[in-house]
């Protein structure tokens, strides 16, 4: 009995080999980690595990119950012979991993095959295989992994059940009893251990592969996090040098280099004394990658280094792409081709895609900034004509009635337009310049509304150095005069306040004019509102530019009440520059 147990355990080496092969098969990984198999996967699993059961039968030992002698390999059996085998391992695993349908199917294939081999236990062993597949399928857990202890207990129990079936159905009973006495315990122990060992090997190999993948993913994420800040500035010598250093530190390659389509941008690691930045690309293989856009593995001859003592013996060259166009390469150097494993190649391919995506994002971000700046310029150009039209009308009315005032107004207008032209070429200006612009504007408007317009200032000098979008304050003041002073007989007052408050600058323009209802006050910054005297875009555009530069916290806040006046305010964060 002990010798039989040792022999059967030796045969488990075949199980180990099959288990290792299984880890290479995609469908088997699906069986291990999918909640439920589809019909095709179930059919493949039934055939595979049924065939596995057949192998377990053929690798068994045939026992002659009269001579009590074992034959090493089983084929056809006589009426006095039976088998000590590991058929139950494949059937039990089929049920545990695929459910009762897969277990029953594998049991039928293995059981029918066993029946065709003959022997006085042919029916008993074949029938027991079917029962084993059905019972193991009962213990299938849809959303849980199979434990090793569970596999051992169920396989051992299935084998014990087979011994019982042999005693119940095989005749003569004396032969059946003698057989069970000899092979019972060895088969129960060996098949229980074999099933657990099979499962352990598969889990270990798959988990190790996943662990390696997780480590590589972790490295990739670290590289992505560190390189993003550099690649936001595009692909140039400075960014390439920083990125190569980061990759070299993380991956520990012999050397790392980056190129554009014409020259080497950076080279970090061995060979930096002769693989220098700013040198033109020397190898044809690099140009091929730029033209074809495909990753290439190069040997020492393909590298074509001019230095015969160069320690770099192999390289992986991957393309850097932006909008389906190759704009450069990422190169990993090694001492020999043996160091370039499939895992390394996969990692480099992933890094190439990652850096390409970052470069594409950087270009998109740059385009967004340019579009935002262009939009600001357009908005500024839309605002300027309002004031010019009103001022020219005022000058026209003064030319005959009061030429001196008209001349003074033209001087003020000239100063205002010169200032206006300078700020519209900039993205930002200071509150000091804005206030100077507003004062020039109010001097002109004061000429139009003599003894009707009064302006008060409450300004903290330290707040005037804060940066702000050009033409922000003047449209608010212009809006107050244009709409608030309408139908006012006199004593129209405007209060302009600029104060520091905590970590921001608070700007407020308040008037005692006509005001507006609450609904209009809410809509005026959200959408352009048509009016009799304008397009209704002034405050809308001011609000847009403030939120584009500083965020929603800097949006215009409007408080107004009909016939009592309007207060328009906004705050901007204290910064030294925008």
Coordinates of C-alpha atoms in Angstrom, one line a residue:
X1 CA 0.0 0.0 0.0
X2 CA 2.8 2.4 0.9
X3 CA 4.7 1.7 -2.3
X4 CA 1.5 2.3 -4.3
X5 CA 1.1 5.7 -2.6
X6 CA 4.7 6.7 -3.4
X7 CA 4.2 5.6 -7.0
X8 CA 1.0 7.6 -7.4
X9 CA 2.6 10.7 -5.9
X10 CA 5.4 10.3 -8.4
X11 CA 2.8 10.3 -11.2
X12 CA 1.6 13.7 -9.9
X13 CA 4.5 15.2 -11.8
X14 CA 2.4 14.8 -14.9
X15 CA -0.3 16.8 -13.1
X16 CA 2.2 19.5 -12.4
X17 CA 3.3 19.7 -16.0
X18 CA -0.4 19.9 -17.2
X19 CA -1.1 22.6 -14.6
X20 CA 1.8 24.7 -15.8
X21 CA 0.6 24.4 -19.4
X22 CA -2.9 25.5 -18.4
X23 CA -1.6 28.8 -17.0
X24 CA -0.6 29.7 -20.6
X25 CA -4.2 29.2 -21.9
X26 CA -6.4 32.3 -21.9
X27 CA -9.7 30.3 -21.5
X28 CA -8.4 28.7 -18.3
X29 CA -7.6 32.1 -16.8
X30 CA -11.1 33.0 -17.6
X31 CA -12.4 30.0 -15.7
X32 CA -10.3 31.0 -12.7
X33 CA -11.5 34.6 -12.5
X34 CA -14.8 34.9 -14.4
X35 CA -18.1 34.8 -12.5
X36 CA -19.8 32.7 -15.2
X37 CA -18.6 31.0 -18.4
X38 CA -20.4 31.3 -21.7
X39 CA -21.5 28.3 -23.7
X40 CA -18.4 28.1 -25.8
X41 CA -16.1 28.3 -22.7
X42 CA -18.2 25.6 -21.0
X43 CA -17.9 23.3 -24.1
X44 CA -14.1 23.8 -24.2
X45 CA -13.8 23.2 -20.5
X46 CA -15.8 20.0 -20.7
X47 CA -13.7 18.6 -23.5
X48 CA -10.4 19.7 -21.9
X49 CA -11.2 18.3 -18.4
X50 CA -12.7 15.1 -19.9
X51 CA -9.4 14.7 -21.8
X52 CA -7.5 15.4 -18.6
X53 CA -9.5 12.6 -16.9
X54 CA -8.6 10.3 -19.7
X55 CA -4.9 11.1 -19.2
X56 CA -5.3 10.4 -15.5
X57 CA -6.7 7.0 -16.4
X58 CA -3.9 6.1 -18.8
X59 CA -1.2 7.2 -16.3
X60 CA -2.7 4.9 -13.7
X61 CA -1.4 1.5 -12.5
X62 CA -3.2 -1.7 -13.4
X63 CA -3.6 -4.2 -10.6
X64 CA -4.2 -7.9 -11.2
X65 CA -6.4 -9.0 -8.3
X66 CA -5.1 -12.7 -8.5
X67 CA -1.4 -12.1 -8.7
X68 CA -1.5 -8.7 -6.9
X69 CA 1.0 -7.4 -9.4
X70 CA 1.0 -3.8 -10.8
X71 CA 1.7 -2.8 -14.4
X72 CA 3.2 0.6 -14.9
X73 CA 0.9 1.8 -17.7
X74 CA -2.7 0.9 -18.3
X75 CA -4.3 0.1 -21.7
X76 CA -6.8 -2.7 -22.1
X77 CA -7.8 -4.6 -18.9
X78 CA -8.7 -8.2 -18.3
X79 CA -11.6 -9.4 -16.1
X80 CA -9.2 -9.8 -13.2
X81 CA -7.6 -6.3 -13.5
X82 CA -8.5 -2.9 -12.1
X83 CA -6.9 0.6 -12.1
X84 CA -5.3 2.8 -9.5
X85 CA -5.4 6.2 -11.2
X86 CA -5.9 10.0 -10.9
X87 CA -8.9 10.3 -13.2
X88 CA -11.0 12.0 -10.5
X89 CA -8.7 15.1 -10.4
X90 CA -9.8 16.4 -13.8
X91 CA -13.4 15.6 -13.1
X92 CA -13.5 17.3 -9.7
X93 CA -11.6 20.4 -10.9
X94 CA -14.1 20.7 -13.8
X95 CA -17.0 20.8 -11.4
X96 CA -15.3 23.2 -8.9
X97 CA -14.2 25.7 -11.5
X98 CA -17.1 25.5 -14.1
X99 CA -20.2 24.3 -12.2
X100 CA -22.2 21.1 -12.3
X101 CA -22.7 21.1 -16.1
X102 CA -19.0 21.2 -16.8
X103 CA -18.3 18.7 -14.1
X104 CA -21.0 16.3 -15.4
X105 CA -19.8 16.7 -19.0
X106 CA -16.2 16.0 -18.0
X107 CA -17.3 13.0 -15.9
X108 CA -19.3 11.5 -18.8
X109 CA -16.3 11.7 -21.1
X110 CA -13.8 10.3 -18.6
X111 CA -16.3 7.8 -17.3
X112 CA -17.3 6.4 -20.7
X113 CA -13.7 6.1 -21.7
X114 CA -13.0 4.2 -18.5
X115 CA -15.9 1.9 -19.2
X116 CA -14.4 1.0 -22.7
X117 CA -11.2 -0.2 -21.1
X118 CA -12.9 -3.1 -19.4
X119 CA -12.0 -4.9 -16.2
X120 CA -14.4 -6.0 -13.5
X121 CA -14.7 -2.5 -12.1
X122 CA -15.4 -0.8 -15.5
X123 CA -19.0 0.1 -14.8
X124 CA -18.4 1.1 -11.2
X125 CA -15.4 3.4 -12.0
X126 CA -17.2 4.9 -15.0
X127 CA -20.4 5.6 -13.0
X128 CA -18.4 7.0 -10.1
X129 CA -16.7 9.5 -12.4
X130 CA -20.0 10.9 -13.5
X131 CA -21.2 11.2 -9.8
X132 CA -17.9 12.9 -8.9
X133 CA -18.4 15.5 -11.6
X134 CA -22.0 16.2 -10.5
X135 CA -21.1 16.4 -6.7
X136 CA -18.1 18.7 -7.2
X137 CA -20.3 21.0 -9.3
X138 CA -22.6 21.3 -6.3
X139 CA -19.7 23.0 -4.4
X140 CA -19.1 25.5 -7.2
X141 CA -19.2 29.0 -5.8
X142 CA -20.1 31.6 -8.5
X143 CA -18.4 34.7 -6.9
X144 CA -15.7 33.0 -4.8
X145 CA -12.3 31.5 -5.5
X146 CA -11.8 27.8 -4.7
X147 CA -9.8 27.1 -1.6
X148 CA -7.0 24.5 -1.6
X149 CA -8.5 22.8 1.4
X150 CA -11.9 22.6 -0.3
X151 CA -10.3 21.0 -3.4
X152 CA -8.4 18.4 -1.3
X153 CA -11.5 17.4 0.7
X154 CA -13.8 17.2 -2.3
X155 CA -11.3 15.2 -4.4
X156 CA -10.6 12.8 -1.4
X157 CA -14.4 12.4 -0.8
X158 CA -15.0 11.7 -4.5
X159 CA -12.4 9.0 -4.5
X160 CA -13.8 7.5 -1.3
X161 CA -17.2 7.5 -3.0
X162 CA -15.7 5.6 -5.9
X163 CA -14.4 3.0 -3.5
X164 CA -17.9 2.6 -2.1
X165 CA -19.4 2.3 -5.6
X166 CA -16.9 -0.4 -6.4
X167 CA -18.0 -2.4 -3.4
X168 CA -21.6 -1.9 -4.2
X169 CA -21.6 -2.8 -7.9
X170 CA -18.4 -4.7 -8.7
X171 CA -18.5 -8.5 -8.6
X172 CA -17.2 -10.8 -7.3
X173 CA -17.4 -8.9 -4.1
X174 CA -14.2 -10.6 -2.8
X175 CA -12.1 -9.2 -5.6
X176 CA -13.7 -5.8 -5.1
X177 CA -13.0 -5.9 -1.4
X178 CA -9.4 -6.9 -2.0
X179 CA -8.9 -4.1 -4.5
X180 CA -10.3 -1.5 -2.2
X181 CA -8.1 -2.7 0.6
X182 CA -5.0 -2.2 -1.6
X183 CA -5.8 1.0 -3.5
X184 CA -8.4 2.8 -1.4
X185 CA -6.2 4.9 1.0
X186 CA -3.4 5.6 -1.5
X187 CA -5.9 6.8 -4.1
X188 CA -7.9 8.9 -1.6
X189 CA -4.7 10.6 -0.3
X190 CA -2.9 11.0 -3.7
X191 CA -5.9 12.3 -5.6
X192 CA -6.8 14.7 -2.8
X193 CA -3.2 16.1 -2.7
X194 CA -3.1 16.1 -6.5
X195 CA -6.2 18.2 -6.9
X196 CA -5.0 20.7 -4.3
X197 CA -1.5 20.8 -5.8
X198 CA -2.9 21.3 -9.3
X199 CA -5.0 24.3 -8.1
X200 CA -2.1 25.7 -6.1
X201 CA 0.3 25.7 -9.1
X202 CA -2.2 27.4 -11.3
X203 CA -3.0 30.1 -8.7
X204 CA 0.7 30.7 -7.9
X205 CA 1.7 31.2 -11.6
X206 CA -1.3 33.4 -12.4
X207 CA -0.9 35.4 -9.2
X208 CA 2.9 35.8 -9.8
X209 CA 2.1 37.1 -13.3
X210 CA -0.4 39.5 -11.9
X211 CA 2.0 40.7 -9.2
X212 CA 4.7 41.4 -11.9
X213 CA 2.0 43.3 -13.9
X214 CA 1.0 45.3 -10.8
X215 CA 4.6 46.2 -10.1
X216 CA 5.1 47.4 -13.7
X217 CA 1.8 49.3 -13.5
X218 CA 2.9 51.0 -10.3
X219 CA 6.2 52.0 -12.0
X220 CA 4.3 53.3 -15.0
X221 CA 2.0 55.4 -12.8
X222 CA 4.9 56.8 -10.8
X223 CA 6.6 57.8 -14.1
X224 CA 3.4 59.3 -15.4
X225 CA 3.0 61.4 -12.2
X226 CA 6.6 62.6 -12.3
X227 CA 6.9 63.3 -16.0
X228 CA 3.6 65.1 -16.5
X229 CA 4.8 68.4 -15.1
X230 CA 7.7 68.4 -17.5
X231 CA 5.9 67.2 -20.7
X232 CA 3.3 69.9 -20.2
X233 CA 5.9 72.2 -21.8
X234 CA 6.2 70.0 -24.9
X235 CA 9.0 67.9 -26.3
X236 CA 12.3 69.8 -26.1
X237 CA 15.9 69.3 -24.7
X238 CA 15.1 70.4 -21.2
X239 CA 11.9 68.3 -20.8
X240 CA 13.5 65.2 -22.5
X241 CA 16.5 65.4 -20.2
X242 CA 14.3 65.5 -17.1
X243 CA 12.0 62.7 -18.4
X244 CA 15.0 60.5 -19.2
X245 CA 16.4 60.9 -15.7
X246 CA 13.0 60.0 -14.2
X247 CA 12.7 56.8 -16.3
X248 CA 16.3 55.8 -15.7
X249 CA 15.8 56.1 -11.9
X250 CA 12.6 54.0 -12.0
X251 CA 13.5 51.3 -14.5
X252 CA 17.2 51.0 -14.0
X253 CA 17.9 50.5 -17.7
X254 CA 21.5 50.8 -18.9
X255 CA 20.7 54.0 -20.7
X256 CA 17.6 56.0 -21.7
X257 CA 17.4 58.5 -24.6
X258 CA 14.8 60.6 -26.4
X259 CA 14.9 62.2 -29.8
X260 CA 12.8 64.3 -32.0
X261 CA 12.6 63.7 -35.7
X262 CA 16.1 65.2 -36.3
X263 CA 18.4 65.1 -33.3
X264 CA 19.1 63.5 -30.0
X265 CA 17.4 65.6 -27.3
X266 CA 18.8 63.7 -24.2
X267 CA 20.8 60.6 -23.3
X268 CA 21.1 59.5 -19.7
X269 CA 23.2 56.5 -18.5
X270 CA 26.1 54.6 -20.1
X271 CA 27.5 55.9 -23.3
X272 CA 26.6 59.5 -22.5
X273 CA 30.2 60.5 -23.4
X274 CA 29.6 59.9 -27.1
X275 CA 25.8 59.6 -27.3
X276 CA 25.3 63.3 -26.7
X277 CA 22.3 65.6 -26.9
X278 CA 22.1 68.1 -29.9
X279 CA 23.7 65.5 -32.1
X280 CA 21.8 64.5 -35.3
X281 CA 20.2 61.1 -35.4
X282 CA 22.8 58.6 -36.6
X283 CA 21.1 55.3 -36.9
X284 CA 18.8 54.2 -39.8
X285 CA 16.8 52.0 -37.4
X286 CA 15.7 55.2 -35.4
X287 CA 14.6 56.9 -38.7
X288 CA 12.7 53.7 -39.6
X289 CA 10.8 53.9 -36.3
X290 CA 10.0 57.6 -37.0
X291 CA 8.7 56.8 -40.4
X292 CA 6.9 53.6 -39.6
X293 CA 5.7 54.4 -36.1
X294 CA 6.3 50.9 -34.8
X295 CA 8.4 49.7 -31.8
X296 CA 11.7 48.0 -32.9
X297 CA 14.3 45.8 -31.0
X298 CA 17.8 46.6 -32.3
X299 CA 21.0 44.6 -31.8
X300 CA 24.6 46.0 -31.5
X301 CA 25.1 46.0 -35.3
X302 CA 21.8 47.8 -35.9
X303 CA 22.6 50.5 -33.3
X304 CA 25.6 51.5 -35.5
X305 CA 27.6 53.2 -32.8
X306 CA 30.8 54.8 -34.1
X307 CA 32.6 54.1 -30.8
X308 CA 33.8 50.5 -30.9
X309 CA 34.1 50.4 -27.1
X310 CA 30.5 51.4 -26.6
X311 CA 29.0 49.3 -23.8
X312 CA 25.5 49.4 -25.4
X313 CA 24.8 46.1 -27.1
X314 CA 21.0 46.3 -27.7
X315 CA 18.1 48.8 -27.7
X316 CA 14.4 49.0 -27.8
X317 CA 13.2 52.0 -29.8
X318 CA 9.6 53.1 -29.4
X319 CA 7.8 55.9 -31.3
X320 CA 6.4 59.1 -29.6
X321 CA 3.3 60.1 -31.3
X322 CA 1.0 63.1 -31.3
X323 CA -2.3 63.1 -33.3
X324 CA -1.2 60.0 -35.4
X325 CA 2.1 61.6 -36.3
X326 CA 5.4 60.4 -35.0
X327 CA 7.3 63.4 -33.4
X328 CA 10.2 61.5 -31.8
X329 CA 11.4 58.3 -30.2
X330 CA 12.0 56.9 -26.7
X331 CA 15.1 54.6 -26.6
X332 CA 16.1 52.1 -23.9
X333 CA 19.6 50.7 -24.2
X334 CA 20.9 47.4 -22.7
X335 CA 24.2 45.6 -22.6
X336 CA 22.9 42.6 -24.5
X337 CA 19.7 41.3 -26.2
X338 CA 19.3 38.8 -23.3
X339 CA 18.2 41.6 -21.0
X340 CA 15.3 42.5 -23.3
X341 CA 12.5 40.2 -21.9
X342 CA 8.9 40.3 -23.1
X343 CA 8.0 42.1 -19.8
X344 CA 10.5 44.8 -20.5
X345 CA 9.3 45.2 -24.1
X346 CA 5.7 45.5 -22.9
X347 CA 6.7 48.1 -20.3
X348 CA 8.5 50.2 -22.9
X349 CA 5.5 50.0 -25.2
X350 CA 3.2 51.2 -22.4
X351 CA 5.6 54.0 -21.5
X352 CA 5.7 55.1 -25.1
X353 CA 1.9 55.3 -25.3
X354 CA 1.8 57.1 -22.0
X355 CA 4.3 59.7 -22.9
X356 CA 2.6 60.2 -26.3
X357 CA -0.7 60.8 -24.5
X358 CA 0.9 63.3 -22.2
X359 CA 2.4 65.2 -25.2
X360 CA -0.9 65.2 -26.9
X361 CA -2.6 66.5 -23.7
X362 CA 0.1 69.2 -23.5
X363 CA -0.6 70.4 -27.0
X364 CA -4.4 70.4 -26.4
X365 CA -3.8 72.4 -23.2
X366 CA -1.7 74.9 -25.1
X367 CA -4.3 75.2 -27.8
X368 CA -7.0 75.7 -25.2
X369 CA -4.9 78.5 -23.6
X370 CA -4.4 80.1 -27.0
X371 CA -8.1 79.9 -27.8
X372 CA -8.9 81.4 -24.4
X373 CA -6.5 84.3 -25.0
X374 CA -7.9 84.8 -28.5
X375 CA -11.4 84.8 -27.0
X376 CA -10.4 87.4 -24.5
X377 CA -9.0 89.6 -27.3
X378 CA -12.3 89.2 -29.3
X379 CA -14.3 90.1 -26.2
X380 CA -12.2 93.2 -25.6
X381 CA -12.7 94.3 -29.2
X382 CA -16.4 93.9 -28.8
X383 CA -16.5 96.1 -25.7
X384 CA -14.4 99.1 -27.1
X385 CA -16.9 100.5 -29.7
X386 CA -19.6 101.2 -27.1
X387 CA -17.6 103.9 -25.4
X388 CA -16.2 105.3 -28.6
X389 CA -19.7 105.8 -30.1
X390 CA -21.1 107.6 -27.1
X391 CA -18.0 109.9 -26.8
X392 CA -18.1 110.9 -30.5
X393 CA -21.7 111.8 -30.1
X394 CA -20.8 114.0 -27.2
X395 CA -18.0 115.7 -29.1
X396 CA -20.2 116.3 -32.1
X397 CA -22.8 118.1 -29.9
X398 CA -20.1 120.3 -28.4
X399 CA -18.2 121.4 -31.6
X400 CA -20.6 124.3 -32.3
X401 CA -21.8 125.1 -28.9
X402 CA -18.6 125.0 -26.9
X403 CA -15.4 124.4 -29.1
X404 CA -13.1 124.7 -26.0
X405 CA -14.8 121.9 -24.2
X406 CA -14.9 119.9 -27.4
X407 CA -11.1 120.3 -27.9
X408 CA -10.5 119.3 -24.2
X409 CA -12.8 116.3 -24.7
X410 CA -10.8 115.3 -27.8
X411 CA -7.6 115.5 -25.8
X412 CA -9.1 113.3 -23.1
X413 CA -10.5 110.9 -25.7
X414 CA -7.0 110.7 -27.4
X415 CA -5.5 109.8 -24.0
X416 CA -8.2 107.2 -23.4
X417 CA -7.9 105.6 -26.8
X418 CA -4.1 105.4 -26.5
X419 CA -4.5 103.7 -23.1
X420 CA -7.3 101.5 -24.4
X421 CA -5.2 100.4 -27.4
X422 CA -2.3 99.4 -25.1
X423 CA -4.3 97.3 -22.7
X424 CA -6.1 95.3 -25.4
X425 CA -2.8 93.9 -26.5
X426 CA -2.3 92.4 -23.1
X427 CA -4.1 89.6 -21.2
X428 CA -3.9 91.3 -17.9
X429 CA -3.4 94.8 -16.5
X430 CA -3.4 96.3 -13.0
X431 CA -6.2 97.9 -11.1
X432 CA -4.3 101.1 -11.0
X433 CA -4.3 101.2 -14.9
X434 CA -8.0 100.2 -14.9
X435 CA -8.9 103.0 -12.4
X436 CA -6.9 105.5 -14.5
X437 CA -8.9 104.4 -17.5
X438 CA -12.2 104.8 -15.6
X439 CA -11.3 108.3 -14.4
X440 CA -10.5 109.3 -18.0
X441 CA -13.8 107.9 -19.0
X442 CA -15.7 109.7 -16.2
X443 CA -14.0 113.0 -17.1
X444 CA -15.5 112.6 -20.6
X445 CA -18.9 111.6 -19.3
X446 CA -18.8 114.4 -16.8
X447 CA -18.7 116.8 -19.7
X448 CA -21.9 115.3 -21.0
X449 CA -23.7 115.4 -17.7
X450 CA -22.7 118.7 -16.1
X451 CA -24.1 119.0 -12.5
X452 CA -25.9 115.7 -12.9
X453 CA -23.1 113.1 -12.3
X454 CA -21.2 112.9 -9.1
X455 CA -18.4 110.3 -8.6
X456 CA -16.9 109.2 -5.2
X457 CA -13.9 107.0 -4.7
X458 CA -13.0 104.7 -1.8
X459 CA -9.7 103.2 -2.9
X460 CA -7.0 101.5 -0.9
X461 CA -3.7 102.2 -2.6
X462 CA -2.1 98.8 -1.8
X463 CA -4.9 97.0 -3.7
X464 CA -4.2 98.8 -6.9
X465 CA -1.2 96.6 -7.8
X466 CA -3.5 93.6 -8.2
X467 CA -3.7 92.1 -11.7
X468 CA -7.0 92.0 -13.5
X469 CA -8.3 91.4 -17.1
X470 CA -8.2 94.6 -19.2
X471 CA -11.5 96.6 -19.6
X472 CA -13.2 95.0 -16.6
X473 CA -14.0 98.1 -14.5
X474 CA -14.8 100.6 -17.3
X475 CA -17.8 98.5 -18.8
X476 CA -19.3 98.2 -15.3
X477 CA -19.1 102.0 -14.8
X478 CA -20.3 102.6 -18.3
X479 CA -23.3 100.3 -17.7
X480 CA -24.2 102.2 -14.5
X481 CA -24.3 105.5 -16.4
X482 CA -26.0 104.2 -19.5
X483 CA -28.8 102.4 -17.7
X484 CA -28.8 103.6 -14.2
X485 CA -28.9 107.3 -15.0
X486 CA -31.7 106.9 -17.6
X487 CA -34.7 109.1 -16.7
X488 CA -32.9 110.6 -13.8
X489 CA -33.4 114.4 -13.4
X490 CA -30.2 114.9 -11.4
X491 CA -28.0 114.0 -8.5
X492 CA -26.9 110.7 -10.0
X493 CA -24.1 109.3 -7.8
X494 CA -21.6 106.5 -8.4
X495 CA -19.4 105.1 -5.7
X496 CA -16.3 103.1 -6.8
X497 CA -14.7 101.1 -4.0
X498 CA -11.4 99.0 -4.2
X499 CA -10.4 97.4 -0.9
X500 CA -8.2 94.6 0.4
X501 CA -10.3 92.0 2.3
X502 CA -8.5 88.9 3.7
X503 CA -6.8 87.1 0.8
X504 CA -8.6 88.9 -2.0
X505 CA -9.3 92.4 -3.4
X506 CA -12.9 93.4 -3.3
X507 CA -14.1 95.8 -6.1
X508 CA -17.6 97.4 -5.9
X509 CA -19.4 99.9 -8.2
X510 CA -22.6 101.3 -6.6
X511 CA -25.1 103.8 -8.0
X512 CA -28.5 105.3 -7.0
X513 CA -30.1 104.9 -10.4
X514 CA -33.1 103.1 -11.8
X515 CA -32.0 99.6 -10.8
X516 CA -33.6 96.5 -12.1
X517 CA -35.8 93.6 -10.9
X518 CA -34.3 90.5 -9.3
X519 CA -34.9 88.2 -12.3
X520 CA -33.0 90.5 -14.7
X521 CA -30.2 90.9 -12.2
X522 CA -29.7 87.1 -12.1
X523 CA -29.9 86.7 -15.9
X524 CA -27.6 89.6 -16.9
X525 CA -24.3 87.7 -16.3
X526 CA -25.6 84.3 -17.6
X527 CA -26.6 85.3 -21.1
X528 CA -26.5 88.4 -23.2
X529 CA -29.7 90.4 -22.8
X530 CA -31.0 92.6 -25.6
X531 CA -31.7 96.2 -24.7
X532 CA -32.8 99.4 -26.5
X533 CA -29.4 101.0 -26.2
X534 CA -27.0 98.1 -26.8
X535 CA -26.4 94.5 -27.4
X536 CA -26.5 93.5 -23.7
X537 CA -23.2 91.8 -23.7
X538 CA -21.0 94.2 -21.7
X539 CA -21.5 92.7 -18.2
X540 CA -21.9 89.2 -19.7
X541 CA -18.4 89.5 -21.3
X542 CA -16.8 91.0 -18.1
X543 CA -18.2 88.1 -16.1
X544 CA -16.9 85.6 -18.6
X545 CA -13.4 87.0 -18.5
X546 CA -13.3 87.1 -14.8
X547 CA -14.4 83.5 -14.4
X548 CA -12.0 82.4 -17.2
X549 CA -9.0 83.8 -15.4
X550 CA -9.9 83.4 -11.7
X551 CA -12.8 80.9 -11.5
X552 CA -16.4 81.0 -10.5
X553 CA -15.6 82.6 -7.1
X554 CA -14.7 85.9 -9.0
X555 CA -18.0 86.1 -10.9
X556 CA -20.0 89.3 -10.8
X557 CA -22.4 89.6 -7.8
X558 CA -25.3 92.0 -8.6
X559 CA -27.7 93.4 -6.1
X560 CA -30.4 95.7 -7.4
X561 CA -33.8 97.1 -6.6
X562 CA -36.0 99.1 -9.0
X563 CA -35.8 102.9 -8.5
X564 CA -33.3 102.4 -5.6
X565 CA -30.0 101.7 -7.4
X566 CA -27.6 98.8 -8.3
X567 CA -24.5 97.4 -6.7
X568 CA -22.1 95.3 -8.8
X569 CA -19.2 93.7 -7.1
X570 CA -16.5 91.1 -7.6
X571 CA -13.5 89.8 -5.8
X572 CA -10.2 88.5 -7.2
X573 CA -7.6 86.5 -5.3
X574 CA -4.4 88.3 -4.2
X575 CA -1.6 87.2 -6.5
X576 CA 1.6 88.7 -7.7
X577 CA 0.9 87.8 -11.3
X578 CA -1.7 85.9 -13.4

